[in-house]
mmCIF file of C-alpha atoms in Angstrom:
data_model
loop_
_atom_site.group_PDB
_atom_site.id
_atom_site.type_symbol
_atom_site.label_atom_id
_atom_site.label_comp_id
_atom_site.label_asym_id
_atom_site.label_seq_id
_atom_site.Cartn_x
_atom_site.Cartn_y
_atom_site.Cartn_z
ATOM 1 C CA MET P 1 7.966 -18.538 -25.342
ATOM 2 C CA GLN P 2 10.768 -16.652 -23.644
ATOM 3 C CA ALA P 3 13.368 -17.565 -26.249
ATOM 4 C CA ASN P 4 11.098 -16.367 -29.096
ATOM 5 C CA PHE P 5 10.467 -13.115 -27.287
ATOM 6 C CA ILE P 6 14.113 -12.368 -26.557
ATOM 7 C CA SER P 7 15.073 -12.945 -30.199
ATOM 8 C CA ASP P 8 12.280 -10.620 -31.423
ATOM 9 C CA PRO P 9 14.164 -8.127 -33.640
ATOM 10 C CA ILE P 10 11.750 -5.297 -32.763
ATOM 11 C CA VAL P 11 12.343 -5.649 -29.040
ATOM 12 C CA GLU P 12 16.066 -6.182 -29.443
ATOM 13 C CA SER P 13 16.419 -3.135 -31.708
ATOM 14 C CA PHE P 14 14.601 -1.105 -29.045
ATOM 15 C CA LEU P 15 16.984 -2.359 -26.333
ATOM 16 C CA ASP P 16 19.985 -1.744 -28.595
ATOM 17 C CA GLU P 17 18.778 1.822 -29.106
ATOM 18 C CA LEU P 18 18.561 2.384 -25.338
ATOM 19 C CA TRP P 19 21.997 0.894 -24.817
ATOM 20 C CA SER P 20 23.676 2.930 -27.553
ATOM 21 C CA THR P 21 22.022 6.291 -26.860
ATOM 22 C CA GLU P 22 21.729 6.222 -23.076
ATOM 23 C CA GLY P 23 24.375 3.753 -21.957
ATOM 24 C CA LEU P 24 21.913 1.946 -19.692
ATOM 25 C CA SER P 25 23.217 -0.844 -17.472
ATOM 26 C CA ASP P 26 22.564 -4.517 -18.107
ATOM 27 C CA ASN P 27 20.256 -4.581 -15.077
ATOM 28 C CA THR P 28 18.126 -1.741 -16.456
ATOM 29 C CA LEU P 29 17.940 -3.311 -19.908
ATOM 30 C CA SER P 30 17.013 -6.615 -18.288
ATOM 31 C CA ALA P 31 14.159 -4.868 -16.449
ATOM 32 C CA TYR P 32 12.832 -3.470 -19.744
ATOM 33 C CA ARG P 33 13.094 -6.899 -21.348
ATOM 34 C CA SER P 34 11.290 -8.547 -18.416
ATOM 35 C CA ASP P 35 8.418 -6.038 -18.533
ATOM 36 C CA LEU P 36 7.971 -6.545 -22.260
ATOM 37 C CA LEU P 37 8.220 -10.319 -21.918
ATOM 38 C CA HIS P 38 5.417 -10.478 -19.369
ATOM 39 C CA PHE P 39 3.223 -8.111 -21.390
ATOM 40 C CA ASP P 40 3.881 -10.078 -24.585
ATOM 41 C CA THR P 41 3.040 -13.358 -22.820
ATOM 42 C CA TYR P 42 -0.274 -11.884 -21.652
ATOM 43 C CA ILE P 43 -1.356 -10.477 -25.018
ATOM 44 C CA GLN P 44 -0.357 -13.622 -26.913
ATOM 45 C CA LYS P 45 -2.792 -15.535 -24.724
ATOM 46 C CA LYS P 46 -5.419 -13.051 -25.970
ATOM 47 C CA GLY P 47 -4.471 -13.763 -29.588
ATOM 48 C CA LEU P 48 -2.662 -10.420 -30.030
ATOM 49 C CA VAL P 49 0.808 -9.266 -31.060
ATOM 50 C CA LEU P 50 2.924 -6.359 -29.848
ATOM 51 C CA LEU P 51 2.366 -4.297 -33.004
ATOM 52 C CA ALA P 52 -1.429 -4.517 -32.793
ATOM 53 C CA VAL P 53 -2.038 -3.519 -29.172
ATOM 54 C CA THR P 54 -4.659 -0.921 -28.196
ATOM 55 C CA GLN P 55 -4.882 1.226 -25.104
ATOM 56 C CA ALA P 56 -7.804 -0.948 -23.981
ATOM 57 C CA ASN P 57 -5.499 -3.988 -24.093
ATOM 58 C CA VAL P 58 -2.957 -2.192 -21.925
ATOM 59 C CA ARG P 59 -5.627 -1.127 -19.428
ATOM 60 C CA ALA P 60 -6.909 -4.718 -19.278
ATOM 61 C CA TYR P 61 -3.397 -5.919 -18.496
ATOM 62 C CA LEU P 62 -2.988 -3.330 -15.726
ATOM 63 C CA GLU P 63 -6.316 -4.441 -14.231
ATOM 64 C CA HIS P 64 -5.128 -8.049 -14.448
ATOM 65 C CA ARG P 65 -1.947 -7.134 -12.554
ATOM 66 C CA PHE P 66 -3.975 -5.299 -9.922
ATOM 67 C CA GLU P 67 -6.132 -8.390 -9.395
ATOM 68 C CA GLN P 68 -2.976 -10.502 -9.116
ATOM 69 C CA GLY P 69 -1.707 -8.245 -6.314
ATOM 70 C CA PHE P 70 1.200 -6.555 -8.099
ATOM 71 C CA ALA P 71 2.469 -3.419 -6.366
ATOM 72 C CA ASN P 72 1.735 -0.020 -7.907
ATOM 73 C CA SER P 73 5.478 0.610 -8.148
ATOM 74 C CA SER P 74 5.876 -2.492 -10.328
ATOM 75 C CA SER P 75 3.005 -1.473 -12.620
ATOM 76 C CA ALA P 76 4.331 2.090 -12.810
ATOM 77 C CA ARG P 77 7.653 0.736 -14.056
ATOM 78 C CA LEU P 78 5.787 -1.417 -16.574
ATOM 79 C CA VAL P 79 3.917 1.611 -17.926
ATOM 80 C CA SER P 80 7.212 3.476 -18.235
ATOM 81 C CA SER P 81 8.725 0.545 -20.162
ATOM 82 C CA LEU P 82 5.740 0.327 -22.503
ATOM 83 C CA LYS P 83 5.745 4.097 -23.092
ATOM 84 C CA ARG P 84 9.399 3.954 -24.112
ATOM 85 C CA PHE P 85 8.853 0.889 -26.300
ATOM 86 C CA TYR P 86 5.796 2.151 -28.153
ATOM 87 C CA GLY P 87 7.282 5.622 -28.481
ATOM 88 C CA PHE P 88 10.244 3.975 -30.198
ATOM 89 C CA LEU P 89 7.928 2.052 -32.532
ATOM 90 C CA ARG P 90 5.952 5.208 -33.396
ATOM 91 C CA ILE P 91 9.082 7.235 -34.192
ATOM 92 C CA ASN P 92 10.322 4.427 -36.422
ATOM 93 C CA ASN P 93 6.936 4.162 -38.210
ATOM 94 C CA ARG P 94 6.285 0.603 -37.051
ATOM 95 C CA ILE P 95 2.864 1.628 -35.685
ATOM 96 C CA ASN P 96 0.437 4.408 -36.637
ATOM 97 C CA ILE P 97 -1.168 4.917 -33.237
ATOM 98 C CA ASP P 98 0.683 4.867 -29.928
ATOM 99 C CA PRO P 99 -1.450 2.867 -27.440
ATOM 100 C CA MET P 100 0.390 4.478 -24.513
ATOM 101 C CA GLU P 101 -0.438 8.051 -25.482
ATOM 102 C CA MET P 102 -2.211 9.832 -22.616
ATOM 103 C CA LEU P 103 -2.106 6.684 -20.433
ATOM 104 C CA GLN P 104 -1.097 7.534 -16.879
ATOM 105 C CA ALA P 105 0.977 5.282 -14.642
ATOM 106 C CA PRO P 106 -0.577 4.166 -11.326
ATOM 107 C CA LYS P 107 -0.044 6.758 -8.608
ATOM 108 C CA LEU P 108 2.688 5.857 -6.165
ATOM 109 C CA THR P 109 2.822 6.506 -2.461
ATOM 110 C CA ARG P 110 6.445 7.442 -2.016
ATOM 111 C CA LYS P 111 8.044 5.674 0.918
ATOM 112 C CA LEU P 112 10.672 7.421 2.984
ATOM 113 C CA PRO P 113 14.029 5.654 2.616
ATOM 114 C CA ASN P 114 15.341 3.749 5.624
ATOM 115 C CA SER P 115 18.116 5.591 7.374
ATOM 116 C CA LEU P 116 20.251 5.214 10.477
ATOM 117 C CA SER P 117 20.693 7.664 13.307
ATOM 118 C CA GLU P 118 24.087 9.298 13.678
ATOM 119 C CA ASP P 119 24.697 7.214 16.816
ATOM 120 C CA ASP P 120 23.889 4.010 14.920
ATOM 121 C CA VAL P 121 26.269 4.997 12.127
ATOM 122 C CA SER P 122 29.028 5.696 14.672
ATOM 123 C CA SER P 123 28.458 2.277 16.236
ATOM 124 C CA LEU P 124 28.529 0.582 12.838
ATOM 125 C CA LEU P 125 31.736 2.321 11.771
ATOM 126 C CA ALA P 126 33.438 1.417 15.064
ATOM 127 C CA GLU P 127 32.856 -2.338 14.661
ATOM 128 C CA PRO P 128 35.582 -3.481 12.199
ATOM 129 C CA ASN P 129 38.862 -4.586 13.755
ATOM 130 C CA VAL P 130 41.531 -2.779 11.738
ATOM 131 C CA ASP P 131 44.222 -5.296 12.783
ATOM 132 C CA ASP P 132 42.510 -7.818 10.501
ATOM 133 C CA ALA P 133 43.159 -7.219 6.770
ATOM 134 C CA ILE P 134 39.566 -7.879 5.675
ATOM 135 C CA GLU P 135 38.072 -5.746 8.451
ATOM 136 C CA CYS P 136 40.635 -2.997 7.791
ATOM 137 C CA ARG P 137 39.349 -2.930 4.200
ATOM 138 C CA ASP P 138 35.729 -2.984 5.400
ATOM 139 C CA LYS P 139 36.373 -0.086 7.787
ATOM 140 C CA ALA P 140 37.748 2.016 4.927
ATOM 141 C CA MET P 141 34.806 1.055 2.704
ATOM 142 C CA LEU P 142 32.203 1.901 5.340
ATOM 143 C CA GLU P 143 33.822 5.254 6.103
ATOM 144 C CA LEU P 144 34.030 6.101 2.395
ATOM 145 C CA LEU P 145 30.428 5.010 1.806
ATOM 146 C CA TYR P 146 29.116 7.211 4.614
ATOM 147 C CA ALA P 147 31.396 10.127 3.677
ATOM 148 C CA THR P 148 30.384 10.220 0.017
ATOM 149 C CA GLY P 149 26.937 8.631 -0.376
ATOM 150 C CA LEU P 150 28.174 6.305 -3.126
ATOM 151 C CA ARG P 151 26.004 3.502 -4.406
ATOM 152 C CA VAL P 152 27.347 0.124 -3.277
ATOM 153 C CA THR P 153 27.971 -0.841 -6.923
ATOM 154 C CA GLU P 154 30.035 2.340 -7.386
ATOM 155 C CA LEU P 155 32.015 1.596 -4.226
ATOM 156 C CA VAL P 156 33.030 -1.980 -5.037
ATOM 157 C CA SER P 157 34.051 -1.071 -8.595
ATOM 158 C CA LEU P 158 36.409 1.779 -7.597
ATOM 159 C CA THR P 159 39.966 1.589 -8.914
ATOM 160 C CA LEU P 160 43.158 3.076 -7.490
ATOM 161 C CA GLU P 161 43.316 5.774 -10.161
ATOM 162 C CA GLU P 162 39.807 6.997 -9.344
ATOM 163 C CA ILE P 163 40.742 8.168 -5.857
ATOM 164 C CA SER P 164 43.110 11.001 -4.965
ATOM 165 C CA LEU P 165 44.097 11.254 -1.316
ATOM 166 C CA ASN P 166 46.268 14.297 -2.095
ATOM 167 C CA GLN P 167 43.206 16.198 -3.284
ATOM 168 C CA GLY P 168 40.713 14.405 -1.047
ATOM 169 C CA LEU P 169 38.496 13.487 -3.996
ATOM 170 C CA VAL P 170 37.005 10.416 -5.605
ATOM 171 C CA ARG P 171 35.904 10.224 -9.248
ATOM 172 C CA ILE P 172 32.737 8.212 -9.776
ATOM 173 C CA VAL P 173 31.347 6.852 -13.023
ATOM 174 C CA GLY P 174 27.691 6.370 -12.134
ATOM 175 C CA LYS P 175 24.483 5.388 -13.885
ATOM 176 C CA GLY P 176 24.457 5.967 -17.625
ATOM 177 C CA GLY P 177 28.227 6.532 -17.614
ATOM 178 C CA LYS P 178 27.806 9.936 -15.925
ATOM 179 C CA GLU P 179 30.875 11.116 -14.077
ATOM 180 C CA ARG P 180 30.967 13.107 -10.848
ATOM 181 C CA ILE P 181 33.657 14.225 -8.413
ATOM 182 C CA VAL P 182 32.931 13.804 -4.695
ATOM 183 C CA PRO P 183 35.009 15.055 -1.713
ATOM 184 C CA ILE P 184 36.069 12.294 0.675
ATOM 185 C CA GLY P 185 36.393 13.876 4.135
ATOM 186 C CA GLU P 186 39.114 13.538 6.763
ATOM 187 C CA TYR P 187 37.857 10.427 8.577
ATOM 188 C CA ALA P 188 37.471 8.418 5.386
ATOM 189 C CA MET P 189 40.824 9.630 4.060
ATOM 190 C CA ALA P 190 42.589 8.518 7.245
ATOM 191 C CA GLU P 191 41.027 5.038 7.095
ATOM 192 C CA ILE P 192 41.808 4.630 3.395
ATOM 193 C CA GLU P 193 45.432 5.664 3.958
ATOM 194 C CA SER P 194 45.693 3.171 6.820
ATOM 195 C CA TYR P 195 44.143 0.433 4.694
ATOM 196 C CA LEU P 196 46.474 1.123 1.746
ATOM 197 C CA CYS P 197 49.473 0.954 4.072
ATOM 198 C CA HIS P 198 48.486 -2.016 6.223
ATOM 199 C CA GLY P 199 45.635 -3.994 4.671
ATOM 200 C CA ARG P 200 45.456 -4.024 0.896
ATOM 201 C CA HIS P 201 48.767 -5.800 0.199
ATOM 202 C CA ARG P 202 47.795 -8.569 2.656
ATOM 203 C CA LEU P 203 44.584 -9.163 0.689
ATOM 204 C CA LEU P 204 46.325 -9.162 -2.698
ATOM 205 C CA LYS P 205 49.218 -11.456 -1.659
ATOM 206 C CA ASN P 206 51.421 -10.050 -4.436
ATOM 207 C CA GLN P 207 48.732 -10.487 -7.104
ATOM 208 C CA PRO P 208 48.386 -7.445 -9.436
ATOM 209 C CA SER P 209 45.072 -5.557 -9.281
ATOM 210 C CA ASP P 210 43.855 -2.005 -9.831
ATOM 211 C CA VAL P 211 40.711 -2.602 -7.723
ATOM 212 C CA LEU P 212 40.798 -0.317 -4.689
ATOM 213 C CA PHE P 213 38.943 -2.726 -2.397
ATOM 214 C CA PRO P 214 39.662 -6.279 -3.620
ATOM 215 C CA SER P 215 38.105 -9.409 -2.197
ATOM 216 C CA LYS P 216 40.234 -11.959 -0.353
ATOM 217 C CA ARG P 217 40.655 -13.653 -3.751
ATOM 218 C CA ALA P 218 42.162 -10.433 -5.152
ATOM 219 C CA LYS P 219 39.120 -9.873 -7.388
ATOM 220 C CA GLN P 220 36.469 -7.145 -7.494
ATOM 221 C CA MET P 221 34.019 -7.747 -4.683
ATOM 222 C CA THR P 222 30.355 -8.201 -5.529
ATOM 223 C CA ARG P 223 27.827 -5.773 -4.088
ATOM 224 C CA GLN P 224 26.072 -8.732 -2.447
ATOM 225 C CA THR P 225 29.264 -9.723 -0.607
ATOM 226 C CA PHE P 226 29.790 -6.221 0.703
ATOM 227 C CA TRP P 227 26.162 -5.990 1.728
ATOM 228 C CA HIS P 228 26.583 -9.177 3.795
ATOM 229 C CA ARG P 229 29.586 -7.506 5.429
ATOM 230 C CA ILE P 230 27.472 -4.474 6.399
ATOM 231 C CA LYS P 231 24.788 -6.686 7.937
ATOM 232 C CA HIS P 232 27.500 -8.613 9.793
ATOM 233 C CA TYR P 233 28.770 -5.416 11.466
ATOM 234 C CA ALA P 234 25.229 -4.184 12.145
ATOM 235 C CA ILE P 235 24.482 -7.391 14.070
ATOM 236 C CA ARG P 236 27.728 -7.035 16.012
ATOM 237 C CA ALA P 237 26.864 -3.424 16.824
ATOM 238 C CA GLY P 238 23.362 -4.398 18.003
ATOM 239 C CA ILE P 239 21.679 -2.182 15.397
ATOM 240 C CA LEU P 240 18.005 -3.122 15.119
ATOM 241 C CA SER P 241 16.976 -0.510 12.534
ATOM 242 C CA PRO P 242 15.903 -1.957 9.161
ATOM 243 C CA LEU P 243 18.736 -1.984 6.651
ATOM 244 C CA SER P 244 18.808 -1.889 2.855
ATOM 245 C CA PRO P 245 21.680 -1.831 0.338
ATOM 246 C CA HIS P 246 21.364 1.980 0.279
ATOM 247 C CA THR P 247 21.128 2.542 4.059
ATOM 248 C CA LEU P 248 24.431 4.398 4.416
ATOM 249 C CA ARG P 249 23.736 6.367 1.226
ATOM 250 C CA HIS P 250 20.433 7.459 2.736
ATOM 251 C CA ALA P 251 22.153 8.269 6.034
ATOM 252 C CA PHE P 252 24.745 10.384 4.213
ATOM 253 C CA ALA P 253 22.058 12.459 2.487
ATOM 254 C CA THR P 254 19.779 12.766 5.517
ATOM 255 C CA HIS P 255 22.508 13.716 7.982
ATOM 256 C CA LEU P 256 23.991 16.216 5.532
ATOM 257 C CA LEU P 257 20.607 17.932 5.192
ATOM 258 C CA ASN P 258 19.983 17.772 8.939
ATOM 259 C CA HIS P 259 23.231 19.698 9.419
ATOM 260 C CA GLY P 260 22.239 22.396 6.958
ATOM 261 C CA GLY P 261 23.461 20.955 3.664
ATOM 262 C CA ASP P 262 22.040 22.461 0.483
ATOM 263 C CA LEU P 263 19.653 20.217 -1.460
ATOM 264 C CA ARG P 264 21.311 20.927 -4.822
ATOM 265 C CA VAL P 265 24.743 20.090 -3.397
ATOM 266 C CA VAL P 266 23.350 16.786 -2.100
ATOM 267 C CA GLN P 267 21.868 16.173 -5.569
ATOM 268 C CA LEU P 268 25.301 16.610 -7.172
ATOM 269 C CA LEU P 269 27.039 14.426 -4.593
ATOM 270 C CA LEU P 270 24.505 11.609 -4.976
ATOM 271 C CA GLY P 271 24.606 11.817 -8.770
ATOM 272 C CA HIS P 272 20.860 12.382 -9.187
ATOM 273 C CA SER P 273 20.039 13.825 -12.599
ATOM 274 C CA ASP P 274 16.669 15.095 -11.349
ATOM 275 C CA LEU P 275 16.296 17.213 -8.213
ATOM 276 C CA SER P 276 12.906 15.617 -7.511
ATOM 277 C CA THR P 277 14.726 12.336 -6.769
ATOM 278 C CA THR P 278 16.777 14.083 -4.088
ATOM 279 C CA GLN P 279 13.792 15.903 -2.573
ATOM 280 C CA ILE P 280 12.622 12.723 -0.844
ATOM 281 C CA TYR P 281 15.424 13.358 1.648
ATOM 282 C CA THR P 282 13.948 16.695 2.650
ATOM 283 C CA HIS P 283 10.974 14.754 4.024
ATOM 284 C CA VAL P 284 13.326 12.624 6.116
ATOM 285 C CA ALA P 285 15.104 15.720 7.399
ATOM 286 C CA LYS P 286 11.805 17.496 8.138
ATOM 287 C CA ALA P 287 10.564 14.448 10.028
ATOM 288 C CA ARG P 288 13.668 14.576 12.220
ATOM 289 C CA LEU P 289 13.285 18.328 12.793
ATOM 290 C CA SER P 290 9.658 17.802 13.740
ATOM 291 C CA GLU P 291 10.733 15.121 16.231
ATOM 292 C CA LEU P 292 13.303 17.433 17.806
ATOM 293 C CA HIS P 293 10.776 20.259 17.965
ATOM 294 C CA LYS P 294 8.274 18.101 19.820
ATOM 295 C CA MET P 295 10.940 16.888 22.252
ATOM 296 C CA HIS P 296 12.580 20.195 23.082
ATOM 297 C CA HIS P 297 10.301 23.118 22.245
ATOM 298 C CA PRO P 298 8.182 24.366 25.188
ATOM 299 C CA ARG P 299 5.079 24.345 22.989
ATOM 300 C CA GLY P 300 6.103 21.329 20.901
#
């Protein structure tokens, strides 16, 4: 079933179109393919094919997912995938009626991202032992992550030519191949300079590499490996707050706003194409302000 679906020329031409026009990552394309695979599996059991689906069929599938306990966020992504797919088919005259027209995605309750307090971040950043080559590298990575709000994937894929310590800037190629320039900050610059002088060559052991933060095998580190490193230091620091792969990115944005940062500047630094994506952080900042008001204001 899966092999037949993946080789479906209609689906593959749709994915090729997304890849060529939007430069989407393999992970994003895989998510589209997975959504369409599961939908196709469902409708085939009903004796249907992708080109003959009605809005009633889509609604029945959404109800089926609801009964199976799928989260609204998952079904919302599915609806988005189907809208893109059937919009593509309509534009290319493969269907006459778009079954997704006027169909709304399930409403989402937007969760506030997990973040760390400034004290927790300070404790985390103080944990690595810079006399050890691996921990010297980790210290520089953590400082850079908190100073810039990079995605972990962006951090581990950085090359030497993408960072300028003379200018205090790092050049990021983010989602969809979009490029942005982000200032580094003095603390991160100092740790990166120290790492380049005392740690990186010990990791490489004379092996050539343009990766800024190589693994102990002189290769590009995986995001999963670095995430394990973060959790390792969090345990050592006694941090009990819930962590996610984007915890320091969230902390960067939240703390910047708490200290008066402009929302549009934070949007540019994070590489969000839509301001509404960044606005979630204003809720985090407001929650903190409300907390402080209650604690310190005489009529709080």
